[in-house]
Amino acid sequence: MVAFLTSDPKRRGKAEERKLRRQMSEAGEISATLRLLAPWIILLASIGLAPLAYLGAQAADAQGFTAFCAAACGTVLVGSSLHLNRGREIFATCHEAFNFGAPFAVFAYTVLYGPNALLEIGTFFAGLASAIIWHKRHGNHTLRDLERRGAASPAAMSAAWRVFAAEHMPTIRDSEMVVLANTKDEFRGGIDLGPGEVPGDIDERVIDKITRWAGGIAGGTTLFVGEQLDRVGVQVLRRDPLKQPFPWLGPSGPGESIIETIDGLGRYRDFVPLTMLLPHVAGKGDLAEDKQQSHMAFTGMSRSGKGDAGELLDVNVACRRDSGVILLDPVKGAQQLGVIGDAAIWSLSTMSAVRAFLWCLVHRTIPMRAQHLGEPWRNPLGKNLREWVPGCGLTWLMVHMYEASALYGNENMVKITEQAASVGIMLLTEAQRFVHDRVDTTQRANTADIVHFGCKDPDDARFTLPPELIDMGAKPWVWRNKQPGMCLTALTHLPLNRQVIPARWARRARDGSDVAAALDEHRPFVEIDLDPVTAASFGDPYAKFAAARQARRDARPRQHAFTGQPGPRYADPLGQPPVTRGAVLVGQPPAPAPAPAEPAPGLVVPPAAQRRSTPAAPAEPAPAPRQVPGTGFDLDPGDDPEFDGTEPGAEEDRAELTEVAERVIGDMAAEMDGDPDAVHVLHQAVDALERMGDPRDDEPQTGPPVERFDDIDFPDPDEDLEEVSRDEAMDVLLDVLAIDIGVGNQFRPSDVYAAIRGRAKRSDSWVRKEMATLTAWGCIRDTEVYGVYEVIHTQRQDRPGPADGGGGSWPVQDL
């Protein structure tokens, strides 16, 4: 079709005609000649060869055997002829059987009894009549075949087009048809328009007449318009290749960047795969056109396949390493979200929550992301970024709004379509009809990419589709909802000749099992963290949602065969190499956390940059159970990497109990933060823990709490040392890690208690509390063993670097 639009169509049509004529003149004439001479050859053989066979058989004394062989051969040929010609006309069947049987009967009689003049004369005239009848039948059949083949030839179809156009299509009466392909499945040709005729003259009625002339199916005609206005390509389908659905084969490119094309969504009628490219993609050259990011809309009547198609797109976005999906459904909630809800960064299912989220997106998220991209010192690329690009430190987001018509009149949703594209946020809305009383007019104008599923009538399509697609033969009202998943992809980065071709989305399993299996298989990518900037803009509601979801995920056993660390660059700003793992329960090391917001009462908010594949922060200050890789349950002591084969004794139990008690007291002290009204509770807990395990104290303590006096204390051997400031204490702690532990080694907080008490006069709880600060600085990171850290570096991150006169060597991370 492209060759027709860019080359001389008349020359191509003549070439096709010459090729067909050559085939008919060579193979056709040879076959016709052989069929014509066949009865004459048989007649001459039966009359001329029979006497010679008699003389030879008589000389060899084998007349009987020769006659028997001739009769047997004739019988086999007659039976085969009757079997192969069953279903044909009786006359044709009997005539062909006579042509096989009579010559062999005469041959066998002559060999057995000798030549007979009367038999030879009768055989000659009977054979002559049969040959003439055979020739007449063959001539009639050949003429009919030539007429049929000639009617389908380019010259004949061009002549038929001229007659049909002059009588039924006055707007293009002077046009010429050039046949490019004419098969049982499709007809492809080119229309050379006459003087004064333009492609716009081929309207919807003319397209229907072209379909009728070419014998196509309803809605199966597509026009192709090039840069020249004197010719139009046309394709008429006689069979719909998308009538039967086909299964979905899984997500495309899991672990790749969202900037790569999403494949495997479905296919077009010409068997080209249905693909999508969502974010902004810069052109390869300075003057090359960029692929712009646009907001998208799924529209079509009820049960036309919008929801299933959107779910396939959600899965593909969720399985990319630097993108995520936010699902909003204020109408159906959990019924619609279902399986795909587990892949979402955030899912909201109430009207009030959705409205609040849209407000947050406009007034907090978009400005904060724009500031991050616009100020070079904030993003890792160190540039002023006009568009979202991979590696910028932000997660590319697709906000999928189901039942968008329920939020008609929400000004924040309109503002999102005006402001969000450049900061890497795409709004995908679903609605049955994109009319003025269901979707805001400004929102429709800002939604450039349309995926139009089946609709009720042409008016619904004209509200959404570009008018040129309707003129080129787009008819989504033909299939309605009888073929779920059929659609037209009016995407701005596709040419019109591709947009007008109908496509069909692949069909997922009815129970969603294939979607769930894909999410489980690629869970390391699905659970990659939301970037700290966006997480901070969402505030406490998102933190609570993430903590609750993580608790549900941690409650189920998970095991993934995965090697490597799939996190994006912003997950480790220190640039440390990833830690490879084998078949383990995937738990990625936490990234530096932003400055924690003030937590709500009674809620421990986890750091925004903590990976979702690691255990969430406990809701209460209690020791966390050790997780065994692969199952999450400590069923066998041999699974413990620290287990040496002997059962722990009383001293080991006492030491472990003491360590747990110290952690509990330290966490309580950190939570109380010097509250004088709660000090007595802390003192009572210390007394209870000190008496724990004492056989003389079998009864629990009752009565009022015991008053503790700070001036009654045992002598401290280090009381001559003064408590240093926090700043100096942090230097001491980093010095201890650098000298006593060493970079790359692992340690527990208890390993540095003594050194910190001796050099900085700081308590054990202070050491445990500052582990979070060191983690945020990137100095240490969690390991798979609970309570064990790995030393990454020992440089402070709250001071300027060497260029500014400070002693640090790492840039300040402003999250």
XYZ file of N, CA and C in Angstrom, residues 578-671:
282
model
N 25.216 -3.191 43.419
C 24.145 -4.015 43.962
C 24.672 -5.304 44.560
N 23.952 -5.787 45.551
C 24.309 -7.041 46.208
C 23.519 -8.141 45.536
N 24.198 -9.067 44.878
C 23.513 -10.122 44.160
C 23.094 -11.206 45.123
N 21.971 -11.793 44.827
C 21.425 -12.846 45.678
C 20.894 -13.948 44.789
N 20.773 -15.132 45.366
C 20.225 -16.244 44.626
C 18.739 -16.352 44.880
N 18.253 -17.585 45.042
C 16.840 -17.788 45.285
C 16.554 -17.479 46.742
N 16.132 -16.269 47.014
C 15.933 -15.805 48.372
C 14.624 -15.083 48.454
N 14.209 -14.825 49.662
C 13.089 -13.924 49.897
C 13.599 -12.523 49.667
N 13.184 -11.921 48.596
C 13.797 -10.680 48.160
C 13.557 -9.601 49.188
N 14.626 -9.018 49.724
C 14.546 -7.899 50.644
C 15.619 -6.919 50.277
N 15.258 -5.851 49.630
C 16.243 -4.905 49.157
C 16.682 -4.004 50.296
N 17.945 -3.551 50.284
C 18.411 -2.635 51.324
C 17.715 -1.301 51.206
N 17.432 -0.667 52.323
C 16.684 0.583 52.259
C 17.537 1.703 51.707
N 16.866 2.607 50.969
C 17.542 3.788 50.452
C 17.526 4.861 51.520
N 18.360 5.906 51.352
C 18.350 7.001 52.333
C 16.961 7.588 52.482
N 16.552 7.759 53.709
C 15.201 8.242 53.982
C 15.202 9.756 54.062
N 14.101 10.403 53.666
C 14.007 11.853 53.821
C 13.786 12.216 55.274
N 13.826 13.514 55.527
C 13.566 13.976 56.884
C 12.179 13.529 57.292
N 12.050 12.743 58.345
C 10.741 12.178 58.678
C 9.772 13.264 59.108
N 8.527 13.100 58.609
C 7.484 14.024 59.037
C 7.033 13.663 60.442
N 6.337 14.578 61.059
C 5.851 14.346 62.416
C 4.811 13.246 62.376
N 5.033 12.118 63.034
C 4.079 11.013 62.927
C 2.798 11.318 63.683
N 1.722 10.695 63.194
C 0.454 10.835 63.886
C 0.507 10.092 65.208
N -0.305 10.492 66.175
C -0.293 9.816 67.480
C -0.622 8.343 67.332
N 0.214 7.541 67.952
C -0.025 6.103 67.958
C 0.396 5.395 66.687
N 1.063 6.101 65.755
C 1.454 5.491 64.495
C 2.937 5.689 64.281
N 3.650 4.609 64.010
C 5.063 4.691 63.659
C 5.137 4.709 62.140
N 5.483 5.835 61.546
C 5.505 5.987 60.102
C 6.830 5.473 59.575
N 6.838 4.497 58.660
C 8.112 4.015 58.117
C 8.723 5.055 57.212
N 10.057 5.004 57.021
C 10.691 5.953 56.095
C 10.097 5.826 54.704
N 9.992 6.983 54.012
C 9.361 6.987 52.696
C 10.154 6.198 51.681
N 11.469 6.105 51.882
C 12.308 5.410 50.901
C 12.587 3.971 51.281
N 11.943 3.467 52.313
C 12.155 2.067 52.704
C 11.537 1.159 51.654
N 12.248 0.133 51.215
C 11.750 -0.726 50.158
C 10.544 -1.490 50.647
N 9.560 -1.660 49.716
C 8.340 -2.338 50.106
C 8.538 -3.838 50.229
N 9.656 -4.358 49.769
C 9.904 -5.788 49.897
C 10.553 -6.162 51.212
N 10.870 -5.185 52.080
C 11.441 -5.448 53.391
C 10.365 -5.289 54.434
N 10.534 -5.910 55.628
C 9.490 -5.796 56.640
C 9.233 -4.348 57.020
N 7.943 -4.042 57.193
C 7.573 -2.689 57.573
C 7.931 -2.442 59.030
N 8.014 -1.156 59.402
C 8.311 -0.798 60.785
C 7.195 -1.290 61.696
N 7.516 -1.842 62.859
C 6.466 -2.363 63.736
C 5.590 -1.242 64.269
N 4.320 -1.574 64.460
C 3.383 -0.585 64.980
C 3.605 -0.337 66.461
N 4.274 -1.266 67.157
C 4.550 -1.096 68.573
C 6.032 -1.372 68.807
N 6.608 -0.751 69.826
C 8.040 -0.996 70.107
C 8.263 -2.374 70.703
N 8.288 -3.384 69.819
C 8.479 -4.756 70.265
C 9.531 -5.398 69.381
N 10.251 -6.392 69.898
C 11.279 -7.038 69.075
C 10.656 -7.749 67.887
N 11.236 -7.565 66.720
C 10.718 -8.178 65.505
C 11.240 -9.599 65.393
N 10.402 -10.556 64.972
C 10.878 -11.937 64.824
C 11.836 -12.053 63.661
N 12.782 -12.968 63.807
C 13.755 -13.213 62.745
C 13.058 -13.948 61.614
N 13.287 -13.464 60.370
C 12.677 -14.055 59.194
C 13.658 -14.997 58.517
N 13.221 -16.195 58.256
C 14.052 -17.172 57.574
C 13.864 -16.996 56.076
N 14.940 -16.877 55.305
C 14.791 -16.689 53.863
C 14.002 -17.811 53.230
N 13.032 -17.421 52.397
C 12.277 -18.379 51.622
C 10.909 -18.651 52.190
N 10.740 -18.745 53.509
C 9.446 -19.080 54.074
C 8.936 -18.044 55.036
N 9.809 -17.408 55.795
C 9.363 -16.465 56.814
C 9.083 -17.127 58.139
N 9.318 -18.455 58.249
C 9.043 -19.169 59.489
C 10.312 -19.886 59.939
N 10.656 -19.758 61.232
C 11.851 -20.403 61.784
C 11.451 -21.777 62.289
N 11.396 -22.771 61.371
C 10.939 -24.103 61.730
C 12.080 -25.023 62.135
N 13.295 -24.719 61.697
C 14.416 -25.618 61.937
C 15.626 -24.796 62.353
N 16.250 -25.118 63.489
C 17.438 -24.344 63.870
C 18.535 -24.397 62.825
N 18.554 -25.448 62.013
C 19.587 -25.523 60.996
C 19.454 -24.477 59.918
N 18.282 -23.841 59.813
C 18.114 -22.786 58.826
C 18.765 -21.493 59.262
N 19.126 -21.373 60.550
C 19.716 -20.141 61.060
C 21.182 -20.093 60.661
N 21.611 -19.047 59.926
C 23.025 -19.005 59.534
C 23.977 -18.887 60.705
N 23.499 -18.455 61.901
C 24.368 -18.333 63.063
C 24.299 -19.555 63.974
N 23.516 -20.535 63.627
C 23.360 -21.715 64.468
C 24.569 -22.623 64.299
N 25.244 -22.990 65.421
C 26.487 -23.764 65.362
C 26.297 -25.224 65.708
N 25.039 -25.684 65.815
C 24.790 -27.093 66.068
C 24.549 -27.433 67.519
N 24.743 -26.514 68.469
C 24.513 -26.766 69.889
C 23.375 -25.892 70.372
N 22.611 -26.443 71.299
C 21.504 -25.685 71.857
C 22.037 -24.576 72.756
N 21.417 -23.408 72.750
C 21.892 -22.312 73.606
C 21.708 -22.647 75.080
N 22.696 -22.231 75.897
C 22.614 -22.462 77.324
C 21.981 -21.302 78.062
N 22.077 -21.361 79.398
C 21.445 -20.321 80.216
C 22.109 -18.969 80.005
N 23.425 -18.958 79.853
C 24.109 -17.681 79.660
C 23.713 -17.038 78.330
N 23.598 -17.858 77.279
C 23.195 -17.297 75.991
C 21.774 -16.752 76.045
N 20.889 -17.516 76.722
C 19.515 -17.025 76.845
C 19.473 -15.710 77.608
N 20.276 -15.630 78.700
C 20.287 -14.403 79.500
C 20.835 -13.227 78.691
N 21.873 -13.476 77.885
C 22.447 -12.400 77.075
C 21.457 -11.923 76.010
N 20.769 -12.878 75.405
C 19.790 -12.477 74.392
C 18.637 -11.707 75.018
N 18.196 -12.164 76.212
C 17.115 -11.468 76.902
C 17.541 -10.060 77.292
N 18.786 -9.909 77.729
C 19.285 -8.574 78.090
C 19.312 -7.651 76.879
N 19.728 -8.178 75.753
C 19.780 -7.342 74.543
C 18.385 -6.896 74.116
N 17.422 -7.813 74.192
C 16.047 -7.447 73.835
C 15.506 -6.396 74.789
N 15.787 -6.574 76.084
C 15.311 -5.602 77.066
C 15.906 -4.224 76.818
N 17.188 -4.180 76.465
C 17.810 -2.890 76.186
C 17.158 -2.209 74.989
N 16.814 -3.003 73.978
C 16.159 -2.397 72.823
C 14.787 -1.851 73.193
N 14.061 -2.592 74.006
C 12.727 -2.132 74.408
C 12.824 -0.832 75.191
N 13.736 -0.779 76.175
C 13.883 0.434 76.986
C 14.346 1.601 76.120
N 15.264 1.344 75.198
C 15.742 2.416 74.332
C 14.643 2.969 73.444
N 13.822 2.074 72.888
C 12.727 2.545 72.048
C 11.702 3.326 72.856
N 11.431 2.877 74.090
C 10.476 3.600 74.935
C 11.011 4.984 75.271
N 12.300 5.071 75.573
C 12.876 6.373 75.899
C 12.832 7.310 74.699
N 13.067 6.771 73.521
C 13.015 7.620 72.331
C 11.606 8.112 72.057
N 10.610 7.255 72.301
C 9.235 7.669 72.073
C 8.785 8.708 73.091
